[in-house]
Amino acid sequence: MVVRILLLGSGAREHAILSALLAENAGHEIKVAPGNAGIAGDAETISLDPENPKLIADFAAENGIELVIIGPEAPLVAGVADAVRKRRIPVFGPSRAAAQLESSKAFAKRVMDAAGVPTGRAANAATMDEVVAALDAFGAPYVVKADGLAAGKGVLVTPDRAAALAHAEHYLQVGPVLVEEFLDGQEVSLFLLADGSSVAPLSPAQDYKRVGDGDTGPNTGGMGAYSPLPWLPDGFVPEVVNSVALPVIRQLAEEGTPFGGLLYCGLILTAQGVRVIEFNARFGDPETQVVLPRLRTPLSGLLLAAATGSLAEQPPLEFSDDVCVTVVLASEGYPADPKTGRQISGIEAAAAVPGVTILHAATARKDNQLLATGGRVLSVVARAPDFAEARARAYRALAEIRLDGSHFRTDIAAKAAE
Ligand code: AMP
Ligand code: GLY
């Protein structure tokens, strides 16, 4: 079935979603707002503010759009899904109210408590006295989080008590902070399609949040990812469906804020079992870049089913047996202070490496030159029969790309390849 689709966003995640839709070879008519230079090479891009609910809803109605796919969180928080839904146009992405699962850590904790979902202990602190009491109660290492959207930057995990206090003091200026118990274990990102009452899990992935090799340096939006996770215990996915995803989806439905869209469960596999560290209300970046290439079931049908409440009628999702690795190429200075406007070259040679796809995150074309316009510039994605080969391909491709001052992690999926 040919679908007229409007995809919102401009990152490598959206480039990955677009690539999956195009891989169906169904002849979908796809417009992307606003996109980037790489996306513009593959589909029609339009300069439309993706965070303006009325603009997006009007555009979708006037252009006969049959499915709006919301990539990033900001349009969700701005109420774009609500505005589109009001026009009775199917939209993949939760309402502003349900998206609080991501936009408010306090909301997420409350829903988890109500639903009996396993998560770490946490305390909301509005004053430094309360912060000190919570740090003492949970002990080191310390976890301090700003509430609201801070793209990972509001989170500090540290053994250094003074640093934890300084972080809390800084963010208390804007509102309460969350102090959490430190959870020790492997991190897993599990995405589930949700239609308000049913869920369908995708293949698990692991993200690399720290900027440097060996998980050193500050948190970033994500420096790389791989999928599947060969070390996961049997039964992991059904366990998360039954103990985390369904209880949360049911709780939100009961509260009158049904969640339709992508439920991203950020999990830690502790010695005591699975614990939730966060939810997001949209596909993860860069995990999407390694999950969607392996999805064999046509993506458009799944997103439409999620948008129209018919997920339960879908057959189970199918994934290929090969593996996928992505390494993010970042601008000099990322994440603190990325230098932008520099020229990128060598992409064609990189894309010519077998199994490799170059997804664009922050690029623009100017006078026939490709320029880096942000912190995370490209996602180099490699597919292969095994992780050693996928890594070799990804890093061979990266060696072809030139961007002054750029950096990337060299240890993505290294443990999985051993
Ligand atoms: P968040 O934005 O809540 O996902 O936090 C960003 C990153 O900080 C997570 O991906 C984890 O690596 C780490 N983190 C957050 N909360 C905890 C916690 N309670 N225990 C251990 N690490 C955490
Ligand atoms: N990969 C982390 C995120 O998308 O939030």
Coordinates of C-alpha atoms and ligand atoms in Angstrom, one line a residue:
M1 CA 0.0 0.0 0.0
V2 CA 1.3 3.4 -0.9
V3 CA 1.1 5.9 2.0
R4 CA 1.5 9.7 1.9
I5 CA 3.8 10.4 4.8
L6 CA 5.0 13.5 6.6
L7 CA 8.1 12.8 8.7
L8 CA 9.2 15.4 11.2
G9 CA 12.8 15.9 12.3
S10 CA 16.3 16.5 11.1
G11 CA 18.6 13.9 12.6
A12 CA 20.2 10.6 11.8
R13 CA 17.3 8.9 13.5
E14 CA 14.9 10.5 11.0
H15 CA 17.3 9.5 8.2
A16 CA 17.1 5.9 9.5
I17 CA 13.3 6.0 9.6
L18 CA 13.2 7.4 6.1
S19 CA 15.6 4.7 4.9
A20 CA 13.4 2.0 6.4
L21 CA 10.3 3.4 4.7
L22 CA 12.2 3.6 1.3
A23 CA 13.5 0.1 1.8
E24 CA 9.9 -1.2 1.6
N25 CA 10.0 -0.2 -2.1
A26 CA 6.3 0.5 -1.9
G27 CA 6.5 3.9 -3.6
H28 CA 5.4 5.9 -0.5
E29 CA 5.2 9.6 -1.1
I30 CA 7.3 11.0 1.7
K31 CA 8.0 14.6 2.7
V32 CA 10.4 15.4 5.5
A33 CA 10.3 18.6 7.6
P34 CA 12.9 20.0 7.9
G35 CA 15.4 17.2 7.2
N36 CA 19.0 17.7 6.4
A37 CA 21.4 17.4 3.5
G38 CA 21.4 13.6 3.5
I39 CA 17.7 13.3 3.9
A40 CA 17.3 15.8 1.0
G41 CA 19.2 13.4 -1.2
D42 CA 16.6 10.6 -0.6
A43 CA 13.3 12.4 -0.3
E44 CA 11.5 15.7 -0.6
T45 CA 12.3 18.1 2.2
I46 CA 10.2 21.1 3.2
S47 CA 11.1 24.0 5.4
L48 CA 8.3 23.8 8.0
D49 CA 8.8 24.3 11.7
P50 CA 8.2 20.8 13.1
E51 CA 7.4 22.3 16.5
N52 CA 4.5 24.4 15.4
P53 CA 1.3 22.3 15.9
K54 CA -1.0 24.4 13.8
L55 CA 1.4 24.7 10.9
I56 CA 2.0 20.9 10.8
A57 CA -1.7 20.0 11.2
D58 CA -2.7 22.5 8.4
F59 CA 0.1 21.2 6.1
A60 CA -0.9 17.6 6.7
A61 CA -4.6 18.3 6.0
E62 CA -3.9 20.4 2.9
N63 CA -1.6 17.8 1.4
G64 CA -3.6 14.7 2.0
I65 CA -1.1 13.3 4.4
E66 CA -2.1 9.8 5.6
L67 CA 0.5 9.4 8.3
V68 CA 2.5 11.9 10.3
I69 CA 5.6 10.4 11.9
I70 CA 7.1 12.5 14.7
G71 CA 10.9 11.8 15.2
P72 CA 12.1 14.0 18.0
E73 CA 10.6 14.8 21.4
A74 CA 10.3 18.6 21.0
P75 CA 7.2 18.4 18.7
L76 CA 5.6 16.0 21.1
V77 CA 6.1 18.4 24.0
A78 CA 4.8 21.2 21.8
G79 CA 1.5 19.3 21.2
V80 CA 2.0 18.5 17.5
A81 CA 0.5 15.0 17.8
D82 CA -2.6 16.4 19.6
A83 CA -3.1 19.0 16.8
V84 CA -2.7 16.4 14.0
R85 CA -5.0 13.9 15.8
K86 CA -7.7 16.5 16.1
R87 CA -7.8 16.6 12.3
R88 CA -8.3 12.8 12.3
I89 CA -5.0 12.3 10.6
P90 CA -3.1 9.2 11.8
V91 CA 0.0 10.3 13.8
F92 CA 2.8 8.2 15.2
G93 CA 3.7 9.9 18.4
P94 CA 2.0 10.4 21.8
S95 CA 0.0 13.4 23.0
R96 CA 1.7 16.1 24.9
A97 CA 0.2 14.7 28.1
A98 CA 1.4 11.2 27.5
A99 CA 4.8 12.4 26.3
Q100 CA 5.4 13.6 29.9
L101 CA 6.7 10.1 30.4
E102 CA 9.8 11.6 28.8
S103 CA 9.5 15.3 29.5
S104 CA 9.0 15.0 33.2
K105 CA 11.1 12.6 35.2
A106 CA 8.8 13.2 38.2
F107 CA 5.7 12.2 36.1
A108 CA 7.5 9.1 34.9
K109 CA 8.4 8.1 38.5
R110 CA 4.8 8.6 39.6
V111 CA 3.4 6.4 36.8
M112 CA 6.0 3.7 37.5
D113 CA 5.1 3.7 41.1
A114 CA 1.4 3.5 40.3
A115 CA 2.0 0.7 37.8
G116 CA 4.3 -1.3 40.0
V117 CA 7.2 -1.1 37.5
P118 CA 10.7 -1.9 38.8
T119 CA 12.9 1.2 39.0
G120 CA 15.5 2.6 41.3
R121 CA 14.7 4.5 44.4
A122 CA 14.4 8.3 43.8
A123 CA 13.8 11.4 45.8
N124 CA 12.5 14.7 44.5
A125 CA 14.5 17.6 46.1
A126 CA 13.6 21.2 46.0
T127 CA 16.2 22.5 48.4
M128 CA 19.9 21.8 49.1
D129 CA 19.0 20.3 52.4
E130 CA 16.7 17.8 50.7
V131 CA 19.5 17.1 48.2
V132 CA 22.0 16.4 51.0
A133 CA 19.5 14.1 52.8
A134 CA 18.9 12.1 49.6
L135 CA 22.6 11.8 48.7
D136 CA 23.2 10.5 52.2
A137 CA 20.3 8.1 52.0
F138 CA 21.3 6.5 48.7
G139 CA 25.1 6.8 49.1
A140 CA 27.8 6.9 46.3
P141 CA 28.0 6.8 43.4
Y142 CA 25.6 9.7 43.2
V143 CA 22.9 10.3 40.5
V144 CA 21.5 13.8 40.2
K145 CA 19.0 14.7 37.4
A146 CA 17.4 17.9 36.3
D147 CA 13.7 17.5 35.6
G148 CA 12.5 18.3 32.1
L149 CA 14.2 17.9 28.7
A150 CA 18.0 18.3 28.9
A151 CA 19.1 15.8 26.2
G152 CA 21.0 13.8 28.7
K153 CA 23.0 16.9 29.8
G154 CA 20.9 17.3 33.0
V155 CA 22.1 14.0 34.3
L156 CA 25.2 13.6 36.4
V157 CA 26.5 10.2 37.6
T158 CA 29.5 10.6 39.8
P159 CA 31.4 9.2 42.8
D160 CA 32.4 12.9 43.7
R161 CA 30.0 14.3 46.3
A162 CA 31.1 17.9 45.7
A163 CA 30.4 17.5 42.0
A164 CA 27.0 16.0 42.8
L165 CA 26.2 19.0 45.1
A166 CA 27.4 21.5 42.6
H167 CA 25.2 19.9 39.8
A168 CA 22.2 19.9 42.1
E169 CA 22.8 23.6 43.1
H170 CA 23.0 24.6 39.5
Y171 CA 19.8 23.0 38.4
L172 CA 17.8 23.9 41.6
Q173 CA 17.8 27.4 40.1
V174 CA 15.4 26.2 37.5
G175 CA 13.4 23.7 39.6
P176 CA 13.4 20.6 41.7
V177 CA 16.0 17.9 41.0
L178 CA 15.8 14.2 41.2
V179 CA 18.3 12.2 43.3
E180 CA 18.4 8.5 42.4
E181 CA 19.9 5.4 43.7
F182 CA 22.8 4.3 41.5
L183 CA 21.9 1.2 39.4
D184 CA 24.8 -1.0 38.5
G185 CA 24.7 -3.2 35.3
Q186 CA 24.5 -3.3 31.6
E187 CA 22.2 -0.8 29.9
V188 CA 19.6 -1.8 27.3
S189 CA 17.4 0.3 25.1
L190 CA 14.2 -1.5 24.2
F191 CA 11.8 0.1 21.8
L192 CA 8.1 -0.8 21.7
L193 CA 5.5 0.3 19.3
A194 CA 2.4 1.3 21.3
D195 CA -1.2 2.1 20.2
G196 CA -2.7 3.1 23.5
S197 CA -3.5 -0.5 24.7
S198 CA -1.1 -3.0 22.9
V199 CA 2.6 -3.0 22.5
A200 CA 5.0 -4.7 20.0
P201 CA 8.7 -4.9 21.0
L202 CA 11.5 -4.3 18.5
S203 CA 15.0 -5.8 18.8
P204 CA 17.0 -4.6 21.8
A205 CA 20.0 -2.3 21.3
Q206 CA 22.8 -0.8 23.4
D207 CA 23.8 2.9 23.3
Y208 CA 27.1 4.5 24.3
K209 CA 26.3 7.6 26.2
R210 CA 29.7 8.9 27.3
V211 CA 31.8 10.8 24.8
G212 CA 35.1 8.8 25.3
D213 CA 36.4 5.3 24.8
G214 CA 35.9 3.1 27.9
D215 CA 32.8 5.2 29.0
T216 CA 34.8 8.2 30.0
G217 CA 34.0 11.9 29.8
P218 CA 30.6 13.7 29.8
N219 CA 27.3 12.2 28.8
T220 CA 26.2 12.9 25.2
G221 CA 23.1 12.3 23.1
G222 CA 24.8 8.9 22.2
M223 CA 28.1 8.1 20.4
G224 CA 27.2 4.7 18.9
A225 CA 25.1 1.6 19.2
Y226 CA 24.7 -2.0 18.2
S227 CA 21.9 -4.5 17.9
P228 CA 21.0 -7.2 18.7
L229 CA 22.5 -7.9 22.2
P230 CA 23.9 -11.4 22.2
W231 CA 24.6 -11.4 25.9
L232 CA 20.9 -10.8 27.0
P233 CA 19.3 -13.6 29.0
D234 CA 16.5 -15.7 27.4
G235 CA 13.1 -14.2 28.0
F236 CA 14.4 -10.7 28.5
V237 CA 12.1 -9.0 26.0
P238 CA 8.9 -10.7 27.1
E239 CA 9.8 -9.9 30.7
V240 CA 10.1 -6.2 29.9
V241 CA 6.9 -6.3 28.0
N242 CA 5.0 -7.8 30.9
S243 CA 6.7 -6.1 33.8
V244 CA 7.4 -2.7 32.4
A245 CA 5.7 -1.8 29.1
L246 CA 2.2 -3.2 29.4
P247 CA 1.8 -2.0 33.1
V248 CA 2.8 1.6 32.0
I249 CA 0.6 1.6 28.9
R250 CA -2.4 0.3 31.0
Q251 CA -1.7 2.9 33.7
L252 CA -1.6 5.7 31.2
A253 CA -4.8 4.5 29.5
E254 CA -6.5 4.4 32.9
E255 CA -5.4 7.9 33.7
G256 CA -7.0 9.1 30.4
T257 CA -3.7 9.8 28.7
P258 CA -3.3 6.8 26.4
F259 CA 0.2 6.4 24.9
G260 CA 0.4 5.9 21.1
G261 CA 3.8 6.0 19.5
L262 CA 7.2 4.7 20.5
L263 CA 7.8 3.7 24.1
Y264 CA 11.5 3.7 24.6
C265 CA 12.5 1.8 27.8
G266 CA 15.9 2.7 29.1
L267 CA 16.8 -0.2 31.3
I268 CA 19.6 -1.5 33.5
L269 CA 20.1 -5.2 34.0
T270 CA 21.1 -5.3 37.7
A271 CA 22.0 -8.3 39.8
Q272 CA 18.5 -8.0 41.2
G273 CA 16.8 -7.9 37.8
V274 CA 15.7 -5.4 35.3
R275 CA 15.2 -1.7 36.4
V276 CA 13.9 1.2 34.4
I277 CA 16.2 4.3 34.4
E278 CA 14.1 6.4 32.0
F279 CA 11.4 6.4 29.4
N280 CA 11.5 8.3 26.2
A281 CA 8.4 8.9 24.0
R282 CA 10.2 8.6 20.7
F283 CA 12.7 6.4 18.8
G284 CA 16.2 6.6 20.4
D285 CA 19.1 8.2 18.6
P286 CA 21.5 6.4 17.6
E287 CA 19.8 3.1 18.5
T288 CA 17.2 3.5 15.7
Q289 CA 20.0 3.5 13.2
V290 CA 20.9 -0.1 14.2
V291 CA 17.4 -1.5 14.9
L292 CA 15.5 -0.4 11.8
P293 CA 17.9 -1.8 9.2
R294 CA 17.3 -5.2 10.7
L295 CA 13.5 -4.9 10.7
R296 CA 12.0 -7.1 8.0
T297 CA 8.4 -6.2 8.6
P298 CA 7.4 -3.1 6.6
L299 CA 7.7 -0.1 8.9
S300 CA 4.9 2.0 7.5
G301 CA 2.3 -0.7 8.2
L302 CA 3.5 -1.0 11.8
L303 CA 3.5 2.8 12.4
L304 CA 0.1 3.1 10.9
A305 CA -1.2 0.3 13.1
A306 CA 0.2 2.0 16.2
A307 CA -1.4 5.3 15.0
T308 CA -4.8 3.7 14.5
G309 CA -5.1 1.4 17.4
S310 CA -4.7 -1.9 15.4
L311 CA -1.3 -3.1 16.7
A312 CA -2.9 -6.3 18.2
E313 CA -3.9 -7.4 14.7
Q314 CA -0.3 -7.3 13.4
P315 CA 1.8 -10.4 13.1
P316 CA 4.9 -10.5 15.3
L317 CA 7.7 -8.4 14.0
E318 CA 10.5 -10.1 12.1
F319 CA 14.2 -9.1 12.3
S320 CA 17.1 -10.3 10.1
D321 CA 19.8 -12.6 11.6
D322 CA 22.6 -10.2 10.8
V323 CA 24.0 -7.6 13.2
C324 CA 24.2 -3.8 13.0
V325 CA 26.7 -1.3 14.4
T326 CA 26.7 2.4 14.2
V327 CA 29.4 4.9 15.1
V328 CA 28.7 8.6 15.5
L329 CA 31.1 11.1 14.0
A330 CA 31.0 14.2 16.1
S331 CA 32.3 17.8 15.6
E332 CA 35.3 19.1 17.5
G333 CA 34.2 20.2 21.0
Y334 CA 31.1 18.0 21.2
P335 CA 29.2 17.8 23.6
A336 CA 30.2 21.0 25.4
D337 CA 30.9 23.4 22.6
P338 CA 30.7 21.9 19.1
K339 CA 32.5 23.7 16.3
T340 CA 30.2 23.9 13.2
G341 CA 30.3 25.1 9.6
R342 CA 33.3 22.9 8.6
Q343 CA 33.4 20.9 5.4
I344 CA 32.9 17.2 5.2
S345 CA 34.4 15.0 2.5
G346 CA 34.9 11.4 1.7
I347 CA 31.3 10.3 2.2
E348 CA 31.0 8.5 -1.2
A349 CA 34.1 6.4 -0.5
A350 CA 32.8 5.6 3.0
A351 CA 29.4 4.6 1.6
A352 CA 31.1 2.3 -0.9
V353 CA 32.4 0.0 1.9
P354 CA 30.2 -3.2 1.7
G355 CA 27.3 -3.2 4.2
V356 CA 27.8 0.5 5.1
T357 CA 25.2 3.3 5.0
I358 CA 25.9 6.9 5.9
L359 CA 23.1 8.5 7.8
H360 CA 23.2 12.3 8.2
A361 CA 22.6 13.9 11.6
A362 CA 23.6 17.6 11.2
T363 CA 24.6 18.5 7.7
A364 CA 23.7 21.1 5.1
R365 CA 24.8 21.7 1.6
K366 CA 26.1 25.1 0.6
D367 CA 27.7 26.0 -2.7
N368 CA 28.0 22.3 -3.5
Q369 CA 29.9 21.7 -0.3
L370 CA 28.7 19.5 2.5
L371 CA 29.0 21.2 5.9
A372 CA 28.7 20.0 9.5
T373 CA 26.0 22.0 11.2
G374 CA 25.9 20.5 14.7
G375 CA 27.5 18.3 17.3
R376 CA 26.6 14.8 16.1
V377 CA 27.2 15.0 12.3
L378 CA 26.9 11.5 10.8
S379 CA 25.9 8.0 11.9
V380 CA 28.1 5.5 10.1
V381 CA 26.0 2.3 10.0
A382 CA 27.4 -1.1 9.1
R383 CA 25.6 -4.4 8.7
A384 CA 27.4 -7.8 8.6
P385 CA 27.0 -11.4 9.6
D386 CA 28.9 -10.8 12.9
F387 CA 30.0 -7.9 15.1
A388 CA 33.7 -8.2 14.3
E389 CA 33.0 -7.7 10.6
A390 CA 30.4 -5.0 11.3
R391 CA 32.9 -3.1 13.4
A392 CA 35.6 -3.5 10.7
R393 CA 33.3 -2.1 8.1
A394 CA 32.2 0.8 10.2
Y395 CA 35.7 1.9 11.1
R396 CA 36.9 1.3 7.5
A397 CA 34.2 3.7 6.4
L398 CA 35.1 6.3 9.1
A399 CA 38.7 6.2 7.9
E400 CA 37.5 7.6 4.5
I401 CA 35.6 10.6 6.0
R402 CA 37.4 14.0 6.5
L403 CA 36.0 16.6 9.0
D404 CA 38.6 18.8 10.7
G405 CA 38.7 18.2 14.5
S406 CA 36.0 15.5 14.4
H407 CA 36.1 12.6 16.8
F408 CA 34.4 9.2 17.3
R409 CA 34.6 6.4 19.8
T410 CA 36.7 3.4 18.7
D411 CA 35.2 0.8 21.1
I412 CA 31.6 0.6 19.8
A413 CA 30.4 -3.0 20.0
A414 CA 33.9 -4.1 20.9
K415 CA 32.7 -6.3 23.8
A416 CA 30.0 -7.9 21.6
A417 CA 32.7 -8.7 19.0
E418 CA 34.8 -10.7 21.5
Ligands
AMP1 P1 18.9 9.5 31.6 O1 18.9 10.8 30.8 O2 18.0 9.4 32.8 O3 18.8 8.3 30.7 O4 20.4 9.3 32.1 C1 21.5 9.3 31.2 C2 22.5 8.2 31.6 O5 22.9 8.3 32.9 C3 21.8 6.9 31.5 O6 21.8 6.3 30.2 C4 22.8 6.1 32.4 O7 24.0 5.7 31.7 C5 23.1 7.0 33.5 N1 22.1 6.9 34.6 C6 21.0 7.5 34.8 N2 20.3 7.2 35.9 C7 21.1 6.2 36.5 C8 21.0 5.5 37.7 N3 20.0 5.6 38.5 N4 22.0 4.6 37.9 C9 23.1 4.5 37.1 N5 23.2 5.2 36.0 C10 22.3 6.1 35.6
GLY2 N1 20.1 7.3 22.7 C1 19.5 8.0 23.7 C2 18.3 8.8 23.4 O1 17.9 8.8 22.2 O2 17.8 9.5 24.2

